[in-house]
Amino acid sequence: MPFNNYDVCVIGGGASGLMAAAAAAESGLKTALIEKNTSMGRKLLVTGGGRCNVTNILEPQEFLRRCRPYDRFLRHSIYSFPPRALMEFLTQRGVETKVLESNCVFLSGERAYELLEALLEENRRSGTSMVYGRRVEAVEKSDEHFSLICGKDTYTCRKLIIAAGGASWPQTGSTGDGYALAASLGHRIAEPRACLVPLEVKENWVSRLAGVSLPAVSISCRQTKKHPVTGGLVFTDTGIGGPAVLNFSREILPLLEQSPVEAFIDLMPDLNIEELGERFAASITANPKSNFYSLMREYVPRSLGNVIADLAGINPRTQAAVLPKAQRRRTVSLLKSLELTITGTRPLKIATVTRGGAANDQIDPKTMESKLCPGLYLCGEVIDIDGPCGGFNLQIAFSTGRLAGMSAAL
Ligand SMILES: Cc1cc2nc3c(=O)[nH]c(=O)nc-3n(C[C@H](O)[C@H](O)[C@H](O)COP(=O)(O)OP(=O)(O)OC[C@H]3O[C@@H](n4cnc5c(N)ncnc54)[C@H](O)[C@@H]3O)c2cc1C
């Protein structure tokens, strides 16, 4: 079937595949973008709760530092197509962006589908053949070309880009197929694990707090004490979630593989322990007749105040003025360092990204070409790379996708 014969085929119409296909087709190559869903970019549409945190305005050096331990691998792709270049790319295509708190860049209209529409239009304009509802089941390589088996259809190409994503949120299409396809061409696959994901804890008392959210805490463990993660936290039935926890999950994944991790939540990160001690003493002086329970409401939500009373061995009805010194100290210490034992992560299917995938040491970071299989390129989450929350992962998908598409066209 000659019409199924292409210069470049891209497997997967997500963020990285849409960008890769557009870059390849723009160079004049006959390019097909093959997506198993009946529409492209399903995951793109759920990013940032549909508002799409498209990138992070940090300069490349700091951007890369935040993406450790993948900074060396990502260096070339991020410098080649940094956050500001992505924003310009979008502006030129009529998609305005705005920088919010923490350097996160969102779409001005807060509608992820505007970004998807711009990427689809870019592909239409560049002449990409967009193939919907075709799952690539297997790939075969002969000397001259790749053959992609999609049920009854076979597509052939000289250059192949695997952009099939990770294995989180499988309902969007990323079910881990990319791993099997890359492995069939010789690639080693680092075990896929949940990353940027809520955490499970040992302490049963968290279930009493399910749904309670704290807008600004900082979390650390012994190994990350010098660099605590700050942000919002929400208690769940079995543990903790929220932006700070998702980023913390990324930091502690290697530790969790060894054993449970003792984490410390600083509920009052803006005050050091002396300042908090003074403030607590001042609260007692100002409200000597208040009970402990009312006193705590100045600091934490009611239900958390009760948990702190239990942990400190305090009857919450105790009058502030008669609180023994040791219990005052214990209260301040709990507010500054509430201890939790992290036993694991929630499942991969609900994680924001997948840690693991096609081993990055088998891919040339300057081109995204496989070091094992000439003519094969990989980009996006299918590779063992990830970044923190805040627009990093989409930028990684776009930068690696564009580099793969441009390199395939050389
Ligand atoms: C809920 C949620 C919110 C997020 N929000 C943000 C955010 O705001 N900012 C941010 O930076 N990151 C965010 N992320 C992460 C980000 O969306 C991903 O890292 C990024 O989309 C990965 O892009 P990708 O192209 O590598 O993979 P995907 O977007 O997963 O695309 C892979 C595509 O390949 C297709 N495919 C798979 N197998 C086959 C096959 N065999 N044949 C054909 N097609 C196939 C899939 O159907 C899919 O469309 C979020 C993730 C989730 C789950």
Short mmCIF file of C-alpha atoms and ligand atoms in Angstrom, two decimals:
data_model
loop_
_atom_site.label_atom_id
_atom_site.label_comp_id
_atom_site.label_asym_id
_atom_site.label_seq_id
_atom_site.Cartn_x
_atom_site.Cartn_y
_atom_site.Cartn_z
CA MET A 1 0.00 0.00 0.00
CA PRO A 2 2.14 2.90 -1.24
CA PHE A 3 0.06 5.59 0.51
CA ASN A 4 1.06 4.06 3.88
CA ASN A 5 4.71 4.68 3.09
CA TYR A 6 6.23 7.65 4.97
CA ASP A 7 9.55 9.32 5.62
CA VAL A 8 8.67 9.68 9.30
CA CYS A 9 6.04 8.01 11.46
CA VAL A 10 5.28 9.29 14.96
CA ILE A 11 3.54 6.92 17.38
CA GLY A 12 1.33 8.85 19.81
CA GLY A 13 -0.55 12.13 19.40
CA GLY A 14 0.12 13.63 22.82
CA ALA A 15 2.15 16.74 23.63
CA SER A 16 5.49 15.31 22.51
CA GLY A 17 4.15 13.51 19.42
CA LEU A 18 2.20 16.53 18.13
CA MET A 19 5.30 18.68 18.46
CA ALA A 20 7.61 16.05 16.92
CA ALA A 21 5.33 15.45 13.93
CA ALA A 22 4.93 19.17 13.24
CA ALA A 23 8.70 19.67 13.34
CA ALA A 24 9.36 16.75 10.98
CA ALA A 25 6.59 17.71 8.54
CA GLU A 26 7.68 21.36 8.59
CA SER A 27 11.00 20.22 7.11
CA GLY A 28 9.15 18.85 4.10
CA LEU A 29 9.18 15.18 5.07
CA LYS A 30 6.15 13.00 4.43
CA THR A 31 5.05 12.48 8.02
CA ALA A 32 2.30 10.45 9.70
CA LEU A 33 1.15 10.92 13.28
CA ILE A 34 -0.56 7.74 14.46
CA GLU A 35 -2.84 7.92 17.52
CA LYS A 36 -4.81 5.05 18.97
CA ASN A 37 -7.60 7.21 20.36
CA THR A 38 -10.21 8.70 18.07
CA SER A 39 -8.86 12.14 19.01
CA MET A 40 -5.39 13.53 19.71
CA GLY A 41 -4.10 15.04 22.96
CA ARG A 42 -6.49 13.52 25.52
CA LYS A 43 -3.97 13.93 28.34
CA LEU A 44 -3.21 17.47 27.23
CA LEU A 45 -6.86 18.33 27.82
CA VAL A 46 -6.74 17.31 31.50
CA THR A 47 -3.51 19.11 32.33
CA GLY A 48 -3.69 21.68 35.10
CA GLY A 49 -7.30 20.65 35.70
CA GLY A 50 -8.12 21.69 32.10
CA ARG A 51 -6.35 25.04 32.56
CA CYS A 52 -3.01 23.67 31.33
CA ASN A 53 0.13 24.74 33.15
CA VAL A 54 2.05 24.76 29.89
CA THR A 55 5.55 25.57 31.14
CA ASN A 56 7.58 27.29 33.83
CA ILE A 57 9.26 30.62 33.14
CA LEU A 58 12.51 29.73 34.93
CA GLU A 59 15.71 30.22 32.96
CA PRO A 60 17.04 26.95 31.52
CA GLN A 61 19.78 26.53 34.10
CA GLU A 62 17.39 26.69 37.06
CA PHE A 63 14.72 24.77 35.13
CA LEU A 64 17.19 21.95 34.66
CA ARG A 65 18.35 22.05 38.28
CA ARG A 66 14.77 21.41 39.35
CA CYS A 67 14.62 18.40 37.01
CA ARG A 68 17.47 16.57 38.72
CA PRO A 69 18.54 13.79 38.37
CA TYR A 70 17.58 14.11 34.68
CA ASP A 71 19.18 17.52 34.15
CA ARG A 72 22.16 16.26 32.16
CA PHE A 73 20.01 14.26 29.78
CA LEU A 74 17.58 17.16 29.28
CA ARG A 75 20.20 19.88 28.93
CA HIS A 76 20.41 19.97 25.14
CA SER A 77 16.69 19.71 24.44
CA ILE A 78 15.76 22.38 26.99
CA TYR A 79 18.45 24.81 25.78
CA SER A 80 17.38 24.16 22.16
CA PHE A 81 13.74 24.95 22.89
CA PRO A 82 13.49 26.68 26.29
CA PRO A 83 10.30 27.85 28.04
CA ARG A 84 10.48 31.34 26.50
CA ALA A 85 10.77 29.85 22.99
CA LEU A 86 7.70 27.70 23.67
CA MET A 87 5.77 30.77 24.83
CA GLU A 88 6.80 32.65 21.69
CA PHE A 89 5.87 29.65 19.55
CA LEU A 90 2.41 29.71 21.12
CA THR A 91 1.98 33.48 20.85
CA GLN A 92 2.82 33.33 17.15
CA ARG A 93 0.01 30.80 16.79
CA GLY A 94 -2.51 32.95 18.64
CA VAL A 95 -2.28 31.24 22.04
CA GLU A 96 -1.51 33.79 24.75
CA THR A 97 0.07 32.74 28.02
CA LYS A 98 0.34 34.33 31.47
CA VAL A 99 2.83 33.84 34.26
CA LEU A 100 1.25 33.05 37.62
CA GLU A 101 2.69 32.47 41.07
CA SER A 102 5.74 30.17 41.39
CA ASN A 103 6.74 31.01 37.81
CA CYS A 104 4.06 28.68 36.41
CA VAL A 105 2.93 29.64 32.91
CA PHE A 106 -0.75 29.01 32.14
CA LEU A 107 -2.79 29.70 29.03
CA SER A 108 -4.37 33.16 29.32
CA GLY A 109 -7.77 31.70 28.45
CA GLU A 110 -7.20 28.80 30.89
CA ARG A 111 -8.52 26.38 28.27
CA ALA A 112 -6.22 23.48 27.43
CA TYR A 113 -8.10 22.78 24.21
CA GLU A 114 -6.80 26.07 22.75
CA LEU A 115 -3.27 24.67 23.00
CA LEU A 116 -4.36 21.37 21.48
CA GLU A 117 -6.13 23.17 18.63
CA ALA A 118 -2.97 25.23 17.92
CA LEU A 119 -0.84 22.06 17.76
CA LEU A 120 -3.34 20.34 15.49
CA GLU A 121 -3.43 23.38 13.23
CA GLU A 122 0.37 23.45 13.12
CA ASN A 123 0.33 19.84 11.93
CA ARG A 124 -2.37 20.51 9.34
CA ARG A 125 -0.41 23.49 8.03
CA SER A 126 2.83 21.46 7.87
CA GLY A 127 1.11 18.64 6.01
CA THR A 128 1.22 15.89 8.66
CA SER A 129 -1.11 12.98 7.89
CA MET A 130 -3.03 12.51 11.13
CA VAL A 131 -4.19 8.95 11.61
CA TYR A 132 -6.79 8.39 14.34
CA GLY A 133 -8.04 5.24 16.03
CA ARG A 134 -5.03 3.12 15.03
CA ARG A 135 -3.10 1.38 17.77
CA VAL A 136 0.45 0.46 16.80
CA GLU A 137 0.66 -3.12 18.03
CA ALA A 138 4.16 -4.01 16.90
CA VAL A 139 7.14 -2.55 15.10
CA GLU A 140 9.57 -4.42 12.87
CA LYS A 141 12.86 -3.09 11.62
CA SER A 142 14.52 -4.12 8.38
CA ASP A 143 17.70 -2.58 6.95
CA GLU A 144 15.89 0.18 5.11
CA HIS A 145 12.75 0.87 7.04
CA PHE A 146 10.41 0.30 9.98
CA SER A 147 7.06 -1.48 9.58
CA LEU A 148 4.31 -0.52 12.00
CA ILE A 149 1.59 -3.10 12.46
CA CYS A 150 -1.83 -1.63 13.26
CA GLY A 151 -4.38 -4.45 12.98
CA LYS A 152 -4.92 -5.04 9.26
CA ASP A 153 -2.89 -1.97 8.26
CA THR A 154 0.86 -1.67 7.97
CA TYR A 155 2.67 1.67 7.85
CA THR A 156 6.26 1.88 6.72
CA CYS A 157 8.77 4.66 7.31
CA ARG A 158 12.49 5.41 7.19
CA LYS A 159 12.49 7.19 10.57
CA LEU A 160 10.33 6.30 13.54
CA ILE A 161 9.55 8.45 16.58
CA ILE A 162 8.04 6.75 19.63
CA ALA A 163 6.03 9.36 21.57
CA ALA A 164 3.53 7.00 23.21
CA GLY A 165 3.78 8.49 26.72
CA GLY A 166 4.05 6.74 30.08
CA ALA A 167 1.59 4.57 31.98
CA SER A 168 -0.21 7.01 34.28
CA TRP A 169 -3.80 8.06 33.63
CA PRO A 170 -4.29 5.13 31.19
CA GLN A 171 -7.80 6.34 30.38
CA THR A 172 -6.13 9.05 28.27
CA GLY A 173 -4.42 6.43 26.08
CA SER A 174 -1.00 6.24 27.72
CA THR A 175 -1.11 2.60 28.78
CA GLY A 176 2.59 1.81 28.55
CA ASP A 177 2.53 0.52 24.93
CA GLY A 178 5.57 2.66 24.18
CA TYR A 179 7.65 0.58 26.58
CA ALA A 180 6.86 -2.67 24.80
CA LEU A 181 7.53 -1.08 21.38
CA ALA A 182 10.87 0.39 22.52
CA ALA A 183 11.82 -2.92 24.20
CA SER A 184 11.05 -4.83 20.99
CA LEU A 185 13.69 -2.66 19.28
CA GLY A 186 16.27 -3.50 21.95
CA HIS A 187 15.71 -0.79 24.56
CA ARG A 188 16.03 -1.44 28.28
CA ILE A 189 12.99 -0.31 30.27
CA ALA A 190 13.44 1.09 33.79
CA GLU A 191 10.53 -0.14 35.89
CA PRO A 192 7.58 2.29 35.55
CA ARG A 193 6.55 3.77 38.92
CA ALA A 194 4.11 6.38 40.15
CA CYS A 195 5.61 9.87 40.45
CA LEU A 196 4.03 13.20 41.48
CA VAL A 197 1.48 11.17 43.37
CA PRO A 198 -0.31 11.22 46.75
CA LEU A 199 1.40 9.25 49.52
CA GLU A 200 0.21 6.54 51.92
CA VAL A 201 1.12 6.86 55.60
CA LYS A 202 1.21 4.49 58.56
CA GLU A 203 -0.52 6.76 61.09
CA ASN A 204 -4.23 5.99 61.32
CA TRP A 205 -5.11 9.44 62.61
CA VAL A 206 -4.85 10.93 59.10
CA SER A 207 -8.24 9.41 58.22
CA ARG A 208 -9.79 11.71 60.87
CA LEU A 209 -8.50 14.62 58.80
CA ALA A 210 -9.54 13.38 55.34
CA GLY A 211 -10.39 16.43 53.21
CA VAL A 212 -8.66 18.96 55.50
CA SER A 213 -6.37 21.15 53.43
CA LEU A 214 -3.51 23.39 54.49
CA PRO A 215 -2.53 26.11 52.00
CA ALA A 216 1.13 26.49 52.95
CA VAL A 217 3.24 23.88 54.70
CA SER A 218 6.72 22.58 54.13
CA ILE A 219 7.63 18.89 54.07
CA SER A 220 10.99 17.26 54.44
CA CYS A 221 12.67 14.09 55.61
CA ARG A 222 16.12 13.56 57.06
CA GLN A 223 17.75 13.27 53.63
CA THR A 224 16.00 16.35 52.15
CA LYS A 225 16.04 18.49 55.30
CA LYS A 226 18.06 21.27 53.68
CA HIS A 227 15.60 21.56 50.77
CA PRO A 228 12.07 21.20 52.14
CA VAL A 229 9.21 21.22 49.64
CA THR A 230 6.65 23.95 50.25
CA GLY A 231 3.07 24.39 49.13
CA GLY A 232 -0.43 23.09 49.76
CA LEU A 233 -1.23 19.78 51.48
CA VAL A 234 -4.48 17.87 51.78
CA PHE A 235 -5.12 14.92 54.08
CA THR A 236 -6.72 11.85 52.50
CA ASP A 237 -8.27 8.67 53.95
CA THR A 238 -4.97 6.88 53.87
CA GLY A 239 -2.34 9.59 53.66
CA ILE A 240 -1.52 12.97 52.19
CA GLY A 241 -1.85 14.67 48.79
CA GLY A 242 -1.74 18.19 47.34
CA PRO A 243 0.92 20.09 45.38
CA ALA A 244 3.66 20.00 48.03
CA VAL A 245 3.14 16.27 48.57
CA LEU A 246 3.26 15.50 44.83
CA ASN A 247 6.62 17.22 44.55
CA PHE A 248 7.81 15.58 47.77
CA SER A 249 6.85 12.17 46.31
CA ARG A 250 9.28 12.84 43.48
CA GLU A 251 12.10 13.57 45.95
CA ILE A 252 11.62 10.47 48.07
CA LEU A 253 10.89 7.79 45.43
CA PRO A 254 14.40 6.28 45.60
CA LEU A 255 14.26 6.30 49.42
CA LEU A 256 10.83 4.65 49.52
CA GLU A 257 12.22 1.75 47.54
CA GLN A 258 14.48 0.94 50.48
CA SER A 259 12.16 1.45 53.44
CA PRO A 260 9.36 3.64 54.83
CA VAL A 261 10.36 7.30 55.08
CA GLU A 262 9.94 9.47 58.20
CA ALA A 263 8.56 12.78 56.97
CA PHE A 264 8.17 16.00 58.90
CA ILE A 265 5.47 18.54 58.14
CA ASP A 266 6.15 22.09 59.21
CA LEU A 267 2.69 23.56 59.72
CA MET A 268 4.05 27.07 60.40
CA PRO A 269 6.91 27.46 57.90
CA ASP A 270 6.99 31.26 58.15
CA LEU A 271 8.13 31.20 61.79
CA ASN A 272 11.20 29.52 63.24
CA ILE A 273 10.75 27.48 66.39
CA GLU A 274 11.76 30.33 68.74
CA GLU A 275 9.36 32.76 67.06
CA LEU A 276 6.57 30.21 67.19
CA GLY A 277 7.33 29.52 70.87
CA GLU A 278 7.07 33.24 71.58
CA ARG A 279 3.85 33.56 69.62
CA PHE A 280 2.33 30.58 71.41
CA ALA A 281 3.33 32.02 74.79
CA ALA A 282 1.79 35.36 73.77
CA SER A 283 -1.45 33.58 72.77
CA ILE A 284 -1.62 31.99 76.21
CA THR A 285 -0.95 35.30 77.96
CA ALA A 286 -3.62 37.03 75.89
CA ASN A 287 -6.20 34.23 76.41
CA PRO A 288 -5.44 32.59 79.75
CA LYS A 289 -9.00 31.30 80.15
CA SER A 290 -9.27 29.78 76.66
CA ASN A 291 -8.97 26.04 76.48
CA PHE A 292 -6.29 24.33 74.37
CA TYR A 293 -8.82 23.52 71.69
CA SER A 294 -9.74 27.19 71.10
CA LEU A 295 -6.12 28.22 71.34
CA MET A 296 -5.14 25.89 68.50
CA ARG A 297 -7.71 27.37 66.14
CA GLU A 298 -5.39 30.35 65.71
CA TYR A 299 -2.87 27.96 64.15
CA VAL A 300 -4.54 24.99 62.44
CA PRO A 301 -8.00 23.76 61.39
CA ARG A 302 -10.14 22.43 64.25
CA SER A 303 -9.77 18.71 63.51
CA LEU A 304 -6.00 19.00 63.24
CA GLY A 305 -5.96 20.83 66.59
CA ASN A 306 -7.64 17.78 68.11
CA VAL A 307 -5.04 15.45 66.61
CA ILE A 308 -2.25 17.64 67.98
CA ALA A 309 -3.88 17.54 71.42
CA ASP A 310 -3.92 13.71 71.25
CA LEU A 311 -0.33 13.50 70.08
CA ALA A 312 0.80 15.89 72.82
CA GLY A 313 -1.23 14.01 75.44
CA ILE A 314 -3.28 17.10 76.23
CA ASN A 315 -6.94 17.15 77.19
CA PRO A 316 -8.24 19.76 74.73
CA ARG A 317 -10.42 21.27 77.46
CA THR A 318 -7.37 22.18 79.54
CA GLN A 319 -7.22 25.93 80.26
CA ALA A 320 -4.35 27.69 78.49
CA ALA A 321 -3.00 29.24 81.69
CA VAL A 322 -2.47 25.86 83.38
CA LEU A 323 -0.81 24.07 80.43
CA PRO A 324 2.41 22.55 81.79
CA LYS A 325 5.64 23.79 80.19
CA ALA A 326 6.47 20.39 78.71
CA GLN A 327 3.14 20.26 76.90
CA ARG A 328 3.57 23.80 75.61
CA ARG A 329 6.96 22.80 74.22
CA ARG A 330 5.53 19.61 72.72
CA THR A 331 2.72 21.57 71.03
CA VAL A 332 5.16 24.02 69.45
CA SER A 333 7.35 21.14 68.37
CA LEU A 334 4.39 19.34 66.73
CA LEU A 335 3.36 22.50 64.89
CA LYS A 336 6.89 22.81 63.53
CA SER A 337 7.47 19.14 62.87
CA LEU A 338 4.47 16.84 62.62
CA GLU A 339 5.89 13.41 61.98
CA LEU A 340 4.41 10.94 59.49
CA THR A 341 5.70 7.59 58.29
CA ILE A 342 5.39 7.36 54.51
CA THR A 343 4.85 3.73 53.56
CA GLY A 344 4.28 4.04 49.81
CA THR A 345 2.66 5.90 46.94
CA ARG A 346 -0.86 5.71 45.56
CA PRO A 347 -1.07 3.63 42.35
CA LEU A 348 0.54 4.53 39.03
CA LYS A 349 -2.82 4.90 37.33
CA ILE A 350 -3.60 8.02 39.38
CA ALA A 351 -0.08 9.49 39.30
CA THR A 352 0.58 12.71 37.38
CA VAL A 353 3.62 11.25 35.64
CA THR A 354 5.49 7.98 35.31
CA ARG A 355 9.01 7.60 36.67
CA GLY A 356 10.94 5.03 34.62
CA GLY A 357 10.55 3.99 30.99
CA ALA A 358 13.03 3.73 28.12
CA ALA A 359 16.48 4.00 29.71
CA ASN A 360 17.87 7.44 28.91
CA ASP A 361 21.49 6.23 28.66
CA GLN A 362 20.53 4.40 25.45
CA ILE A 363 19.29 7.62 23.81
CA ASP A 364 21.49 10.40 22.41
CA PRO A 365 20.31 13.54 24.29
CA LYS A 366 21.58 15.79 21.46
CA THR A 367 19.21 14.25 18.90
CA MET A 368 16.83 11.92 20.83
CA GLU A 369 17.98 9.15 18.49
CA SER A 370 18.36 5.64 19.86
CA LYS A 371 21.98 4.62 20.37
CA LEU A 372 20.95 1.05 19.56
CA CYS A 373 18.65 1.34 16.58
CA PRO A 374 19.56 3.94 13.92
CA GLY A 375 16.54 5.85 12.62
CA LEU A 376 14.56 5.36 15.85
CA TYR A 377 13.86 8.40 18.05
CA LEU A 378 12.07 8.66 21.39
CA CYS A 379 10.56 11.69 23.13
CA GLY A 380 8.35 12.69 26.06
CA GLU A 381 7.25 10.58 28.97
CA VAL A 382 8.05 7.22 27.33
CA ILE A 383 11.68 8.00 28.25
CA ASP A 384 12.91 7.64 31.83
CA ILE A 385 12.74 11.39 32.53
CA ASP A 386 10.43 13.53 34.66
CA GLY A 387 10.26 16.90 36.33
CA PRO A 388 8.38 18.41 39.28
CA CYS A 389 4.88 19.92 39.18
CA GLY A 390 4.60 23.40 37.70
CA GLY A 391 4.74 23.06 33.90
CA PHE A 392 8.01 21.13 33.80
CA ASN A 393 6.65 17.93 32.29
CA LEU A 394 4.87 19.53 29.36
CA GLN A 395 7.95 21.62 28.60
CA ILE A 396 10.01 18.41 28.66
CA ALA A 397 7.52 16.77 26.27
CA PHE A 398 7.61 19.76 23.90
CA SER A 399 11.39 20.25 23.99
CA THR A 400 12.24 16.58 23.49
CA GLY A 401 9.47 16.22 20.89
CA ARG A 402 10.68 19.13 18.83
CA LEU A 403 14.28 17.92 19.00
CA ALA A 404 13.25 14.41 17.93
CA GLY A 405 11.21 15.75 14.99
CA MET A 406 13.96 18.09 13.81
CA SER A 407 16.66 15.43 14.19
CA ALA A 408 14.62 12.86 12.27
CA ALA A 409 14.36 15.38 9.45
CA LEU A 410 18.13 15.82 9.10
C1 LIG B 1 -4.09 14.83 35.43
C2 LIG B 1 -2.78 15.33 34.88
C3 LIG B 1 -2.51 16.68 34.89
C4 LIG B 1 -1.28 17.14 34.40
N1 LIG B 1 -1.06 18.48 34.39
C5 LIG B 1 0.13 18.93 33.92
C6 LIG B 1 0.37 20.34 33.84
O1 LIG B 1 -0.51 21.17 34.14
N2 LIG B 1 1.59 20.74 33.41
C7 LIG B 1 2.57 19.85 33.02
O2 LIG B 1 3.66 20.28 32.65
N3 LIG B 1 2.34 18.52 33.01
C8 LIG B 1 1.15 18.05 33.44
N4 LIG B 1 0.91 16.70 33.43
C9 LIG B 1 1.93 15.79 32.83
C10 LIG B 1 1.89 15.88 31.30
O3 LIG B 1 0.54 15.87 30.87
C11 LIG B 1 2.62 14.71 30.63
O4 LIG B 1 3.92 14.60 31.15
C12 LIG B 1 2.70 14.90 29.11
O5 LIG B 1 1.40 15.04 28.57
C13 LIG B 1 3.41 13.74 28.44
O6 LIG B 1 3.29 13.91 27.05
P1 LIG B 1 3.62 12.70 26.07
O7 LIG B 1 3.39 13.20 24.71
O8 LIG B 1 4.95 12.12 26.37
O9 LIG B 1 2.57 11.56 26.44
P2 LIG B 1 0.96 11.56 26.34
O10 LIG B 1 0.43 12.94 26.47
O11 LIG B 1 0.53 10.55 27.34
O12 LIG B 1 0.66 11.06 24.86
C14 LIG B 1 0.91 9.75 24.44
C15 LIG B 1 -0.09 9.43 23.34
O13 LIG B 1 0.28 8.20 22.72
C16 LIG B 1 -0.88 7.47 22.42
N5 LIG B 1 -0.52 6.06 22.31
C17 LIG B 1 -0.07 5.25 23.29
N6 LIG B 1 0.18 4.02 22.81
C18 LIG B 1 -0.11 4.05 21.48
C19 LIG B 1 -0.06 3.08 20.44
N7 LIG B 1 0.32 1.83 20.67
N8 LIG B 1 -0.44 3.44 19.21
C20 LIG B 1 -0.86 4.72 18.94
N9 LIG B 1 -0.93 5.67 19.90
C21 LIG B 1 -0.55 5.35 21.15
C22 LIG B 1 -1.80 7.76 23.58
O14 LIG B 1 -3.15 7.50 23.28
C23 LIG B 1 -1.51 9.23 23.86
O15 LIG B 1 -2.38 10.07 23.15
C24 LIG B 1 -0.31 16.21 33.89
C25 LIG B 1 -0.62 14.85 33.86
C26 LIG B 1 -1.83 14.40 34.35
C27 LIG B 1 -2.14 12.93 34.30
#
